[in-house]
C-alpha positions as a printed NumPy array, in Angstrom:
array([[-22.139, -14.688,   9.976],
       [-21.912, -14.649,   5.665],
       [-20.376, -11.437,   4.212],
       [-19.223,  -9.557,   1.07 ],
       [-17.787,  -6.232,  -0.26 ],
       [-19.312,  -3.927,  -2.361],
       [-18.331,  -5.052,  -5.867],
       [-21.918,  -7.074,  -5.569],
       [-24.347,  -3.789,  -5.428],
       [-23.97 ,  -4.482,  -8.87 ],
       [-25.006,  -7.816,  -8.926],
       [-27.937,  -6.886,  -6.253],
       [-31.497,  -7.591,  -8.128],
       [-32.655,  -4.555, -10.345],
       [-36.597,  -4.526,  -8.051],
       [-33.769,  -3.316,  -4.559],
       [-34.302,  -0.851,  -3.046],
       [-31.889,   0.355,  -0.804],
       [-33.257,   2.421,   3.314],
       [-32.976,   6.574,   3.135],
       [-32.757,   8.639,   6.453],
       [-34.827,  11.013,   6.191],
       [-32.974,  12.872,   9.511],
       [-29.324,  13.563,   7.278],
       [-27.408,  13.87 ,  11.051],
       [-29.647,  11.27 ,  13.389],
       [-27.535,  10.645,  16.03 ],
       [-25.666,   6.963,  17.093],
       [-29.108,   4.4  ,  16.629],
       [-29.212,   1.021,  18.879],
       [-29.767,  -1.219,  15.957],
       [-28.667,  -4.982,  16.227],
       [-28.992,  -7.899,  13.387],
       [-31.484,  -8.95 ,  15.054],
       [-33.189,  -5.471,  14.786],
       [-32.223,  -4.916,  11.28 ],
       [-35.498,  -5.762,   9.468],
       [-38.26 ,  -4.001,  11.478],
       [-35.286,  -1.349,  11.258],
       [-34.619,  -0.469,   7.793],
       [-38.242,  -1.543,   6.276],
       [-39.205,   1.271,   8.494],
       [-36.87 ,   3.84 ,   6.605],
       [-37.185,   2.354,   3.296],
       [-37.904,   4.607,   0.371],
       [-36.564,   5.062,  -2.988],
       [-32.873,   5.886,  -1.581],
       [-32.911,   8.856,  -4.198],
       [-30.479,  10.367,  -1.649],
       [-27.857,   7.912,  -1.399],
       [-24.448,   8.318,  -3.63 ],
       [-23.568,   5.412,  -5.642],
       [-21.955,   2.754,  -4.677],
       [-17.737,   3.209,  -5.692],
       [-16.602,   1.149,  -8.807],
       [-18.355,   4.628, -10.617],
       [-15.896,   5.883, -12.987],
       [-14.799,   9.543, -12.51 ],
       [-12.664,  10.908, -15.635],
       [ -9.651,  11.711, -14.841],
       [ -9.975,  15.28 , -15.29 ],
       [-12.156,  15.053, -12.259],
       [-10.018,  13.756, -10.253],
       [ -7.221,  15.893, -11.014],
       [ -9.235,  18.83 , -10.733],
       [-11.386,  17.918,  -7.666],
       [-13.73 ,  19.892, -10.169],
       [-17.337,  17.344,  -8.38 ],
       [-16.483,  18.594,  -5.068],
       [-16.303,  22.478,  -6.706],
       [-19.278,  21.129,  -8.507],
       [-21.688,  20.741,  -5.592],
       [-23.255,  23.616,  -4.418],
       [-24.72 ,  22.032,  -1.078],
       [-22.161,  21.075,   1.01 ],
       [-24.854,  19.988,   3.728],
       [-26.354,  16.559,   1.403],
       [-26.169,  13.598,   1.943],
       [-22.87 ,  11.851,   1.702],
       [-23.495,   8.051,   2.801],
       [-23.199,   5.494,  -0.046],
       [-26.027,   3.076,  -0.536],
       [-25.301,  -0.951,   0.602],
       [-26.219,  -3.628,   0.841],
       [-27.162,  -2.244,   4.21 ],
       [-29.843,  -0.822,   3.092],
       [-31.866,  -3.638,   1.87 ],
       [-33.479,  -4.936,   5.19 ],
       [-33.848,  -8.436,   3.578],
       [-29.688,  -8.076,   2.801],
       [-27.988,  -6.369,   5.774],
       [-28.511,  -9.832,   8.164],
       [-26.38 , -11.636,   6.076],
       [-23.575,  -9.672,   6.395],
       [-23.943,  -8.222,   9.823],
       [-20.449,  -7.534,  11.77 ],
       [-19.536, -10.218,  14.494],
       [-21.07 ,  -8.967,  17.805],
       [-16.698,  -9.391,  18.812],
       [-16.161,  -6.504,  16.006],
       [-14.352,  -3.486,  18.216],
       [-16.327,  -1.297,  16.592],
       [-19.677,  -2.987,  17.   ],
       [-21.479,  -0.177,  18.849],
       [-21.483,   2.959,  16.788],
       [-21.493,   0.519,  13.617],
       [-25.884,   2.351,  12.293],
       [-26.68 ,   1.531,   9.843],
       [-29.643,   3.977,   8.947],
       [-27.078,   6.578,   9.755],
       [-26.3  ,   9.311,   7.347],
       [-23.488,  12.322,   7.274],
       [-23.131,  15.264,   4.587],
       [-20.487,  16.139,   2.255],
       [-18.87 ,  18.756,   4.654],
       [-18.397,  16.572,   7.619],
       [-17.069,  13.796,   5.51 ],
       [-14.035,  15.471,   2.941],
       [-15.412,  19.675,   3.32 ],
       [-12.995,  21.598,   6.147],
       [-15.045,  25.265,   6.806],
       [-13.431,  27.463,   8.876],
       [-15.888,  29.902,   8.703],
       [-18.309,  27.925,  10.238],
       [-17.273,  25.001,  12.308],
       [-19.478,  24.794,  14.608],
       [-23.9  ,  24.588,  14.202],
       [-26.702,  22.54 ,  15.229],
       [-29.147,  20.096,  14.263],
       [-31.947,  19.875,  16.844],
       [-30.691,  19.909,  20.314],
       [-26.993,  18.507,  19.192],
       [-23.657,  20.764,  18.507],
       [-22.608,  18.753,  15.786],
       [-17.947,  20.753,  15.048],
       [-18.063,  20.122,  11.295],
       [-14.201,  18.621,  10.059],
       [-13.193,  17.582,   7.659],
       [-13.634,  13.666,   8.451],
       [-11.316,  11.765,   6.275],
       [ -8.766,  15.164,   6.455],
       [ -8.811,  14.167,   9.498],
       [ -8.123,  10.836,   9.248],
       [ -5.257,  11.578,   6.792],
       [ -3.5  ,  13.683,   9.27 ],
       [ -3.55 ,  11.426,  12.341],
       [ -3.49 ,   8.042,  10.917],
       [ -1.959,   8.596,   7.663],
       [  0.807,  10.794,   8.765],
       [  2.004,   8.794,  11.093],
       [  1.813,   5.365,   9.342],
       [  3.423,   7.594,   6.772],
       [  6.763,   8.872,   9.129],
       [  7.297,   4.851,  10.298],
       [  7.119,   3.775,   6.883],
       [  9.961,   6.139,   6.093],
       [ 11.397,   4.918,   9.011],
       [ 11.977,   1.543,   7.536],
       [ 13.316,   2.824,   4.412],
       [ 15.756,   5.155,   6.037],
       [ 17.015,   2.125,   7.534],
       [ 16.937,  -0.908,   4.654],
       [ 17.802,   2.33 ,   1.991],
       [ 21.592,   3.171,   4.333],
       [ 23.962,  -0.097,   2.543],
       [ 23.097,   1.778,  -1.003],
       [ 24.717,   5.172,   0.659],
       [ 26.744,   3.398,   2.575],
       [ 28.264,   1.921,  -0.716],
       [ 29.789,   5.668,  -1.173],
       [ 32.501,   5.635,   1.019],
       [ 34.424,   2.602,   0.229],
       [ 31.826,   0.384,   2.291],
       [ 33.005,  -2.351,   0.417],
       [ 36.984,  -2.041,   0.677],
       [ 36.353,  -0.52 ,   4.226],
       [ 35.341,  -4.692,   5.182],
       [ 37.229,  -6.051,   2.554],
       [ 34.385,  -7.543,   0.721],
       [ 33.423,  -7.774,  -3.304],
       [ 30.683,  -7.163,  -4.822],
       [ 28.75 , -11.043,  -4.68 ],
       [ 29.58 , -10.108,  -0.737],
       [ 27.367,  -7.18 ,  -1.301],
       [ 24.261,  -9.301,  -3.623],
       [ 25.053, -12.232,  -0.952],
       [ 24.435,  -9.813,   1.914],
       [ 20.767,  -8.801,  -0.521],
       [ 19.9  , -12.306,  -0.375],
       [ 20.74 , -12.863,   3.097],
       [ 18.502,  -9.744,   3.242],
       [ 15.554, -11.131,   1.191],
       [ 15.396, -14.532,   2.392],
       [ 14.569, -13.327,   5.844],
       [ 12.375, -10.469,   5.121],
       [ 10.77 , -13.437,   3.041],
       [ 10.712, -16.138,   5.679],
       [  9.385, -14.04 ,   8.251],
       [  6.346, -13.   ,   6.173],
       [  3.564, -14.862,   7.706],
       [  4.974, -15.986,  10.767],
       [  4.996, -11.392,  11.496],
       [  1.468, -11.486,  10.44 ],
       [  0.662, -13.617,  11.959],
       [  1.829, -12.751,  15.167],
       [  0.529,  -9.038,  14.62 ],
       [ -2.972, -10.526,  13.776],
       [ -3.603, -11.63 ,  17.207],
       [ -1.1  ,  -9.808,  18.93 ],
       [ -2.424,  -6.166,  17.526],
       [ -0.679,  -4.489,  14.546],
       [ -0.222,  -0.845,  16.982],
       [  2.071,  -2.641,  19.426],
       [  3.496,  -4.989,  16.748],
       [  4.194,  -1.742,  14.333],
       [  6.62 ,  -0.014,  16.592],
       [  7.985,  -3.209,  18.704],
       [  9.244,  -4.265,  14.825],
       [ 10.651,  -1.004,  14.322],
       [ 12.968,  -0.766,  17.783],
       [ 14.402,  -3.678,  17.522],
       [ 15.885,  -3.451,  13.657],
       [ 16.568,   0.156,  14.653],
       [ 18.999,  -1.774,  17.014],
       [ 20.824,  -3.624,  14.414],
       [ 20.913,  -0.979,  12.447],
       [ 23.186,   1.492,  15.151],
       [ 24.775,  -2.195,  16.073],
       [ 26.572,  -2.133,  11.943],
       [ 28.22 ,   0.787,  13.271],
       [ 30.867,  -2.204,  14.52 ],
       [ 30.751,  -3.852,  12.04 ],
       [ 34.479,  -6.208,  10.841],
       [ 33.933,  -8.831,   8.082],
       [ 31.998, -10.19 ,   5.484],
       [ 30.604, -12.454,   8.445],
       [ 29.916,  -9.249,  10.328],
       [ 28.131,  -7.903,   7.281],
       [ 26.276, -10.851,   6.623],
       [ 24.659, -11.449,  10.618],
       [ 23.088,  -7.917,  10.502],
       [ 21.316,  -8.048,   6.94 ],
       [ 20.3  , -11.358,   7.857],
       [ 18.258,  -9.918,  11.483],
       [ 17.284,  -6.845,   9.655],
       [ 15.508,  -9.071,   7.25 ],
       [ 13.938, -11.092,   9.707],
       [ 12.568,  -8.461,  12.244],
       [ 11.092,  -6.236,   9.016],
       [  9.377,  -8.651,   7.534],
       [  5.553,  -8.055,   7.846],
       [  6.164,  -4.393,   8.178],
       [  4.413,  -3.908,   5.108],
       [  2.071,  -5.735,   4.085],
       [  1.043,  -5.279,   8.102],
       [  0.66 ,  -1.348,   8.338],
       [ -1.32 ,  -1.687,   5.44 ],
       [ -4.375,  -3.852,   6.87 ],
       [ -4.471,  -1.605,   9.42 ],
       [ -4.485,   1.97 ,   7.413],
       [ -7.452,  -0.454,   5.721],
       [ -9.77 ,   0.187,   9.445],
       [ -9.913,   3.828,   8.488],
       [-10.1  ,   3.868,   4.791],
       [-12.491,   2.588,   2.309],
       [-11.167,   0.212,  -1.273],
       [-11.399,   2.737,  -3.226],
       [ -9.489,   5.505,  -0.454],
       [ -6.23 ,   3.093,  -0.15 ],
       [ -4.117,   2.837,  -3.366],
       [ -4.918,   6.027,  -3.179],
       [ -2.993,   6.779,   0.021],
       [ -1.104,   4.282,  -0.36 ],
       [  0.796,   5.279,  -3.369],
       [  1.366,   8.972,  -0.463],
       [  3.09 ,   6.03 ,   1.793],
       [  4.889,   5.337,  -0.752],
       [  6.194,   8.998,  -2.188],
       [  6.54 ,   9.064,   1.766],
       [  9.705,   6.949,   0.822],
       [ 10.985,   8.437,  -1.874],
       [ 10.283,  12.142,   0.07 ],
       [ 12.9  ,  10.065,   3.269],
       [ 14.898,   8.829,   0.536],
       [ 15.301,  12.303,  -0.598],
       [ 15.82 ,  13.57 ,   3.524],
       [ 18.385,  10.528,   3.87 ],
       [ 20.245,  11.154,   0.946],
       [ 21.168,  14.666,   2.193],
       [ 22.23 ,  12.969,   5.477],
       [ 24.218,  11.2  ,   4.009],
       [ 25.991,  13.706,   2.183],
       [ 26.492,  15.172,   6.269],
       [ 27.293,  12.23 ,   7.803],
       [ 29.567,  10.81 ,   5.497],
       [ 31.628,  13.941,   6.477],
       [ 33.047,  12.821,   9.606],
       [ 35.159,   9.912,   8.115],
       [ 38.056,  10.244,  10.266],
       [ 36.599,  11.274,  12.953],
       [ 37.25 ,   9.127,  15.796],
       [ 39.193,   7.042,  13.375],
       [ 36.086,   5.758,  12.204],
       [ 34.97 ,   5.331,   8.31 ],
       [ 31.666,   7.914,   7.763],
       [ 29.492,   4.642,   6.949],
       [ 29.993,   3.307,  10.599],
       [ 28.531,   7.267,  11.53 ],
       [ 26.11 ,   7.092,   9.304],
       [ 24.486,   3.136,  10.811],
       [ 25.151,   5.295,  14.17 ],
       [ 22.6  ,   8.552,  13.232],
       [ 19.992,   6.178,  11.384],
       [ 19.303,   3.793,  13.726],
       [ 19.195,   6.245,  16.64 ],
       [ 17.003,   8.241,  14.496],
       [ 14.505,   5.907,  13.069],
       [ 14.483,   4.523,  17.615],
       [ 13.276,   7.454,  18.609],
       [ 10.397,   7.135,  16.098],
       [  9.721,   3.371,  16.953],
       [  8.884,   4.298,  20.538],
       [  6.64 ,   7.881,  19.483],
       [  4.534,   5.23 ,  17.016],
       [  3.627,   3.198,  20.867],
       [  1.288,   6.586,  21.42 ],
       [  0.576,   7.279,  18.158],
       [ -0.669,   4.671,  17.094],
       [ -4.295,   3.617,  17.835],
       [ -5.87 ,   0.134,  17.458],
       [ -8.929,   1.676,  15.812],
       [-11.198,   4.314,  15.527],
       [-13.116,   4.146,  18.913],
       [-10.302,   2.851,  20.547],
       [ -7.899,   6.664,  20.116],
       [ -8.622,   7.995,  23.271],
       [ -6.195,   6.277,  26.095],
       [ -4.205,   7.904,  29.113],
       [ -2.561,   9.899,  27.882],
       [ -4.838,  10.943,  25.356],
       [ -7.932,  10.99 ,  27.101],
       [-10.533,  13.055,  24.104],
       [ -8.986,  10.966,  22.357],
       [ -9.073,  12.185,  17.997],
       [-12.378,  11.142,  16.825],
       [-16.144,  12.233,  19.147],
       [-19.014,   9.846,  18.979],
       [-20.89 ,  10.601,  15.937],
       [-17.165,  10.562,  13.651],
       [-16.511,   7.116,  15.341],
       [-19.952,   6.43 ,  14.141],
       [-19.213,   8.028,  10.151],
       [-15.689,   6.494,  10.234],
       [-16.725,   3.352,  11.058],
       [-20.08 ,   3.068,   9.199],
       [-18.736,   4.29 ,   5.732],
       [-15.838,   1.597,   5.604],
       [-18.503,  -1.608,   6.565],
       [-20.289,   0.159,   3.905],
       [-17.447,   0.034,   1.693],
       [-17.027,  -3.794,   2.647],
       [-18.634,  -5.523,   5.508],
       [-15.947,  -8.206,   5.619],
       [-14.13 ,  -5.663,   7.615],
       [-16.712,  -7.079,  10.801],
       [-15.461, -10.254,  10.455],
       [-12.724, -10.482,  13.156],
       [-11.919,  -8.566,  15.946],
       [ -7.984,  -6.415,  15.411],
       [ -6.882,  -8.652,  17.04 ],
       [ -8.183, -12.263,  16.988],
       [ -6.223, -14.402,  15.758],
       [ -6.11 , -16.791,  13.186],
       [ -6.531, -20.453,  12.511],
       [ -4.875, -23.256,  11.171],
       [ -8.378, -24.655,   8.791],
       [ -8.489, -20.091,   8.26 ],
       [ -4.336, -20.267,   7.802],
       [ -4.721, -22.968,   4.984],
       [ -7.927, -21.514,   3.156],
       [ -6.255, -18.132,   2.017],
       [ -2.773, -19.879,   1.092],
       [ -4.8  , -22.56 ,  -1.193],
       [ -6.387, -19.915,  -2.916],
       [ -5.934, -19.859,  -6.007],
       [ -7.634, -16.771,  -8.118],
       [ -4.8  , -14.341,  -5.954],
       [ -2.559, -17.109,  -7.6  ],
       [ -2.077, -14.761, -10.921],
       [ -0.913, -11.377,  -8.005],
       [  1.347, -13.065,  -7.173],
       [  2.883, -14.007,  -9.828],
       [  2.856, -10.579, -10.987],
       [  4.949,  -9.59 ,  -7.56 ],
       [  7.198, -12.83 ,  -8.394],
       [  7.267, -10.59 , -11.454],
       [  6.997,  -7.26 , -12.072],
       [  9.462,  -5.163, -10.089],
       [ 12.825,  -7.437, -11.696],
       [ 13.648,  -5.254, -14.868],
       [ 14.28 ,  -2.182, -12.302],
       [ 15.992,  -3.633,  -9.296],
       [ 19.248,  -4.502, -10.319],
       [ 20.402,  -0.556, -11.89 ],
       [ 18.027,   0.608,  -8.701],
       [ 20.499,  -1.007,  -6.397],
       [ 23.731,  -0.993,  -8.357],
       [ 22.858,   3.126,  -9.245],
       [ 25.644,   4.402,  -5.838],
       [ 28.238,   1.597,  -6.86 ],
       [ 28.218,   2.68 , -10.764],
       [ 28.679,   6.43 , -10.502],
       [ 31.308,   5.551,  -8.345],
       [ 32.514,   4.14 , -10.942],
       [ 32.647,   6.061, -12.835],
       [ 34.537,   8.86 , -11.076],
       [ 31.738,  10.482,  -8.757],
       [ 32.861,  11.341,  -5.227],
       [ 31.364,  10.057,  -2.046],
       [ 28.99 ,  13.325,  -1.568],
       [ 28.422,  13.863,  -5.457],
       [ 26.949,  10.241,  -5.478],
       [ 24.669,  10.823,  -2.902],
       [ 22.569,  13.779,  -4.8  ],
       [ 22.635,  12.509,  -8.044],
       [ 20.269,  10.266,  -6.622],
       [ 17.862,  12.324,  -6.36 ],
       [ 16.772,  13.233,  -9.68 ],
       [ 15.501,   9.615, -10.564],
       [ 13.356,  10.271,  -7.078],
       [ 11.943,  13.139,  -7.151],
       [ 10.676,  12.315, -10.851],
       [  9.423,   8.473,  -9.573],
       [  6.986,  10.521,  -6.68 ],
       [  5.3  ,  12.799,  -9.637],
       [  5.024,   9.023, -11.836],
       [  3.897,   7.52 ,  -9.616],
       [  1.562,   9.269,  -8.   ],
       [  0.1  ,   9.674, -11.548],
       [ -0.132,   6.423, -13.106],
       [ -1.973,   4.903,  -9.534],
       [ -4.318,   9.131, -10.069],
       [ -4.824,   7.205, -13.179],
       [ -5.398,   3.731, -11.949],
       [ -8.139,   4.9  , -10.001],
       [ -9.83 ,   7.019, -12.777],
       [-10.139,   4.861, -15.281],
       [-11.377,   1.514, -13.242],
       [ -8.256,  -0.242, -13.988],
       [ -5.397,  -2.314, -12.436],
       [ -4.012,  -4.49 , -14.644],
       [ -3.461,  -2.283, -17.897],
       [ -2.024,   0.965, -16.207],
       [  0.29 ,  -1.895, -14.027],
       [  1.993,  -2.552, -17.623],
       [  3.407,   1.389, -16.984],
       [  6.268,   0.472, -14.772],
       [  7.238,  -1.809, -17.722],
       [  6.909,   0.085, -21.039],
       [  8.532,   3.232, -19.199],
       [ 11.098,   0.967, -18.554],
       [ 11.965,  -0.885, -21.072],
       [ 12.887,   0.979, -24.178],
       [ 15.094,   1.983, -21.459],
       [ 17.608,  -1.061, -20.95 ],
       [ 17.168,  -1.526, -24.715],
       [ 19.055,   1.127, -24.655],
       [ 21.881,   0.598, -21.926],
       [ 22.029,  -2.608, -23.849],
       [ 22.877,  -1.273, -27.53 ],
       [ 24.912,   1.581, -26.388],
       [ 28.124,   1.807, -29.143],
       [ 31.768,   1.684, -27.69 ],
       [ 31.68 ,   5.379, -28.327],
       [ 28.632,   7.26 , -28.957],
       [ 27.294,  10.379, -29.891],
       [ 27.094,  12.646, -26.986],
       [ 24.514,  14.913, -28.092],
       [ 22.422,  11.833, -29.34 ],
       [ 22.626,  10.868, -26.686],
       [ 22.364,  13.886, -24.469],
       [ 18.436,  14.457, -26.435],
       [ 17.387,  10.077, -25.016],
       [ 19.136,  11.479, -21.331],
       [ 17.559,  14.798, -20.678],
       [ 15.592,  13.541, -18.427],
       [ 18.156,  14.045, -15.98 ],
       [ 19.611,  17.038, -17.005],
       [ 23.026,  16.255, -17.249],
       [ 25.708,  15.864, -20.179],
       [ 27.378,  12.826, -20.247],
       [ 30.108,  11.683, -22.734],
       [ 31.464,   8.586, -22.439],
       [ 29.36 ,   5.098, -22.66 ],
       [ 29.298,   4.102, -19.525],
       [ 28.115,   7.793, -18.563],
       [ 25.82 ,   7.697, -20.569],
       [ 24.342,   4.5  , -19.876],
       [ 24.387,   5.961, -16.061],
       [ 22.592,   8.365, -17.566],
       [ 19.781,   6.092, -18.94 ],
       [ 19.44 ,   4.443, -15.633],
       [ 18.428,   7.787, -13.93 ],
       [ 16.083,   7.939, -16.01 ],
       [ 15.433,   4.116, -16.102],
       [ 14.735,   4.879, -11.99 ],
       [ 11.983,   7.841, -12.867],
       [  9.999,   5.226, -13.906],
       [  6.016,   5.026, -12.586],
       [  5.924,   2.418,  -9.245],
       [  2.452,   0.995,  -9.254],
       [  3.818,  -1.628,  -6.763],
       [  0.81 ,   0.542,  -4.496],
       [ -2.03 ,  -0.003,  -7.06 ],
       [ -0.539,  -3.749,  -6.844],
       [ -0.81 ,  -4.283,  -2.849],
       [ -4.14 ,  -2.752,  -3.626],
       [ -5.66 ,  -5.199,  -5.885],
       [ -4.413,  -7.995,  -3.779],
       [ -6.244,  -6.602,  -1.036],
       [-10.038,  -6.198,  -2.868],
       [ -9.371,  -9.315,  -4.471],
       [ -8.555, -11.368,  -0.636],
       [-11.876, -10.244,   0.237],
       [-12.05 , -10.936,   3.788],
       [-10.168,  -9.597,   6.259],
       [ -8.482, -12.791,   7.739],
       [ -7.124, -13.352,   3.802],
       [ -6.695,  -9.702,   2.968],
       [ -4.57 , -10.857,   6.407],
       [ -2.201, -13.739,   4.642],
       [ -2.417, -13.449,   0.547],
       [ -1.357,  -9.598,   2.303],
       [  1.608, -11.387,   3.161],
       [  2.178, -14.013,   0.909],
       [  2.482, -10.905,  -1.864],
       [  4.713,  -9.288,   0.016],
       [  6.145, -12.54 ,   0.474],
       [  6.767, -12.702,  -3.819],
       [  7.839,  -9.735,  -3.997],
       [ 10.66 , -10.257,  -1.819],
       [ 11.332, -13.453,  -4.093],
       [ 12.132, -11.068,  -7.064],
       [ 14.271,  -9.078,  -5.129],
       [ 15.64 , -12.137,  -4.668],
       [ 16.722, -13.119,  -8.529],
       [ 16.504,  -8.928,  -9.377],
       [ 19.971,  -9.445,  -6.975],
       [ 21.506, -11.828,  -9.155],
       [ 21.25 , -10.977, -12.218],
       [ 24.452,  -8.203, -12.178],
       [ 27.277, -10.521, -11.973],
       [ 30.794,  -8.854, -11.334],
       [ 31.534, -11.033, -14.527],
       [ 29.621,  -9.003, -16.198],
       [ 30.623,  -6.079, -15.213],
       [ 30.404,  -2.838, -16.033],
       [ 27.968,  -3.223, -18.747],
       [ 26.19 ,  -5.796, -17.311],
       [ 25.426,  -6.229, -21.086],
       [ 24.258, -10.227, -19.981],
       [ 22.058,  -9.286, -17.283],
       [ 20.494,  -5.626, -19.574],
       [ 19.341,  -8.761, -21.824],
       [ 18.075, -11.05 , -19.073],
       [ 15.526,  -7.792, -18.279],
       [ 14.667,  -7.357, -21.581],
       [ 13.55 , -10.611, -21.826],
       [ 11.458, -10.402, -18.437],
       [  9.775,  -7.028, -18.781],
       [  9.011,  -8.203, -22.786],
       [  7.007, -11.368, -20.504],
       [  5.23 ,  -8.77 , -18.569],
       [  3.08 ,  -7.244, -21.816],
       [  3.031,  -9.368, -23.851],
       [  1.507, -12.312, -21.249],
       [  2.083, -12.008, -17.377],
       [ -0.48 ,  -8.712, -17.278],
       [ -2.861,  -9.005, -20.01 ],
       [ -3.012, -12.715, -18.657],
       [ -4.478, -11.703, -15.622],
       [ -6.587,  -9.221, -16.642],
       [ -8.176, -12.163, -18.891],
       [ -8.522, -14.252, -15.623],
       [-10.242, -11.814, -13.564],
       [-12.654, -11.282, -16.414],
       [-13.222, -15.16 , -16.408],
       [-14.074, -15.833, -13.187],
       [-16.092, -12.864, -12.754],
       [-18.573, -14.48 , -16.09 ],
       [-18.007, -17.502, -14.414],
       [-19.789, -16.619, -11.561],
       [-22.428, -14.154, -13.287],
       [-23.602, -17.647, -15.217],
       [-24.423, -19.073, -11.651],
       [-25.875, -16.221,  -9.712],
       [-27.746, -15.284, -12.569],
       [-29.542, -18.536, -13.515],
       [-30.885, -18.831,  -9.543],
       [-33.509, -17.767,  -8.542],
       [-34.143, -14.76 ,  -6.082],
       [-34.847, -17.868,  -3.427],
       [-32.386, -19.848,  -4.004],
       [-30.241, -16.323,  -3.286],
       [-31.785, -15.858,  -0.201],
       [-30.987, -19.572,   0.863],
       [-27.333, -19.292,  -0.591],
       [-26.843, -15.898,   1.71 ],
       [-28.278, -17.417,   5.234],
       [-26.435, -21.049,   4.143],
       [-23.428, -20.862,   2.64 ],
       [-19.698, -21.372,   3.731],
       [-18.177, -19.801,   1.887],
       [-16.196, -16.923,   2.81 ],
       [-13.993, -13.385,   0.973],
       [-13.607, -14.107,  -2.386],
       [-15.223, -17.838,  -2.249],
       [-18.596, -15.799,  -2.544],
       [-20.406, -15.976,  -5.358],
       [-21.257, -12.958,  -5.31 ],
       [-17.977, -11.513,  -4.503],
       [-17.258,  -9.895,  -7.84 ],
       [-13.394,  -9.545,  -8.713],
       [-11.246,  -6.107,  -8.849],
       [ -9.222,  -6.194, -12.385]])
């Protein structure tokens, strides 16, 4: 059955009417696709009680201060948004497949209120509507606490195990194993290549068995490898462990993002992804304190502190992985199990969760959550050239930032800072990064733009890269103190100023959450979203492989050749790639506008009934930019 996203609402005929239930708290209906025409037509009116589609552009201050929610006096007003399911002629073309696991809770006539969806009302937690007793809770907040929170904890477990190598470097990790900086580069390269190679296979396994099973399995496996690094003996064992970690962790991030898309709308997801990566930064801060304590064990039982770090963090993430088997239900309607007999949502809440997600994006009903991808669907998604510009951005956007971040701890040690001070000095840039990432994601949703807002990462990085490159041998310490004021550290030598600038540089607004959500939105179907998210992340990992080899041993300690390369790449991103991607999607949308608007209503209906196009290949799909 043909489907489309909510972005097509802007292209509906001007005389389209939407349904409006006269009972805003109607119980779950038994409407099916064969009876949709009669059922909807009984309720069709002007649709004045439905909210407009989600492509509206709120003001930045409204989002920042929740001004609109405070101005809404009637908490029992309808919060349901218009969608294609409110038109009896269109609804049947976008009906979920019979195999869709949440179909029994989908109700196009369901209406819900602001009180149910978003407002917490502790003083009046229960009201009676007709013969039904409805428990009023903030449903979105419940999803945040039950689903998003544990997803963030799982993601933090990934970053604990990915970041501990940097912390180990502060405890003479390389000298203890008889390795050089180039060996360290090789280890990062091996990890990224293995991570990249596992992305797509991991996603295919996950789509077949379900992310609720595959994600915790991955976590347990990589935790075992992490703690096994306690017994590293040299370069060979180091490279083997890096390869195993990369291969097991590959696919985890897009898999978790796909899982979150089952619960959130497309405008809610980017902010949750920002919180997703914020949790990673918070985890990095916590991990720095853990490392500060554990590395004091150097010499205990004759072992280096970094060995105990791998062991402790491996055991910690293994415990989180085992708990994830019990904390990740397959879907909104499958939260009941033997150890959770009452589930997380009642029937009314399940109806709202499912209906609001499908209203926002009908394509989320075109596959079962344990349905594997066919070779044909896989190949179609790989050949989707409209996503290639985003893959190129994934390859290029992170390179200017990555080498300074990778070498932060090594550079601090080279400047004479001790093991424990070095771990603490990584915290300021992490804290500032949390703030800038949240603000830039909020800005993106406020102005409904992704390409231009995502340029802010390179705009932030470029001046610092130029300053680091142009440092004189004996700089004026007060001038550079002002330049490095964001980190509040007085630095008195060229190397110290360089490191201060690097720390300020690493406080950049991380735009990866915006771009991940952008790729997901422009995929337009579950099958495409699964593959395209993996392909995008593969290019991001390839970016890390490139970045890991820009700083070389013969260019140390100033890395002037490497920094010159980073400056050039940043300029290319700003002048060519981001503007070019935005212009490309504007051009593609105009192309489709010309074709679609030239068709008569009868031709449009015939197209919807007969097309084999799927996802973003459909003429009624419009790309976000």
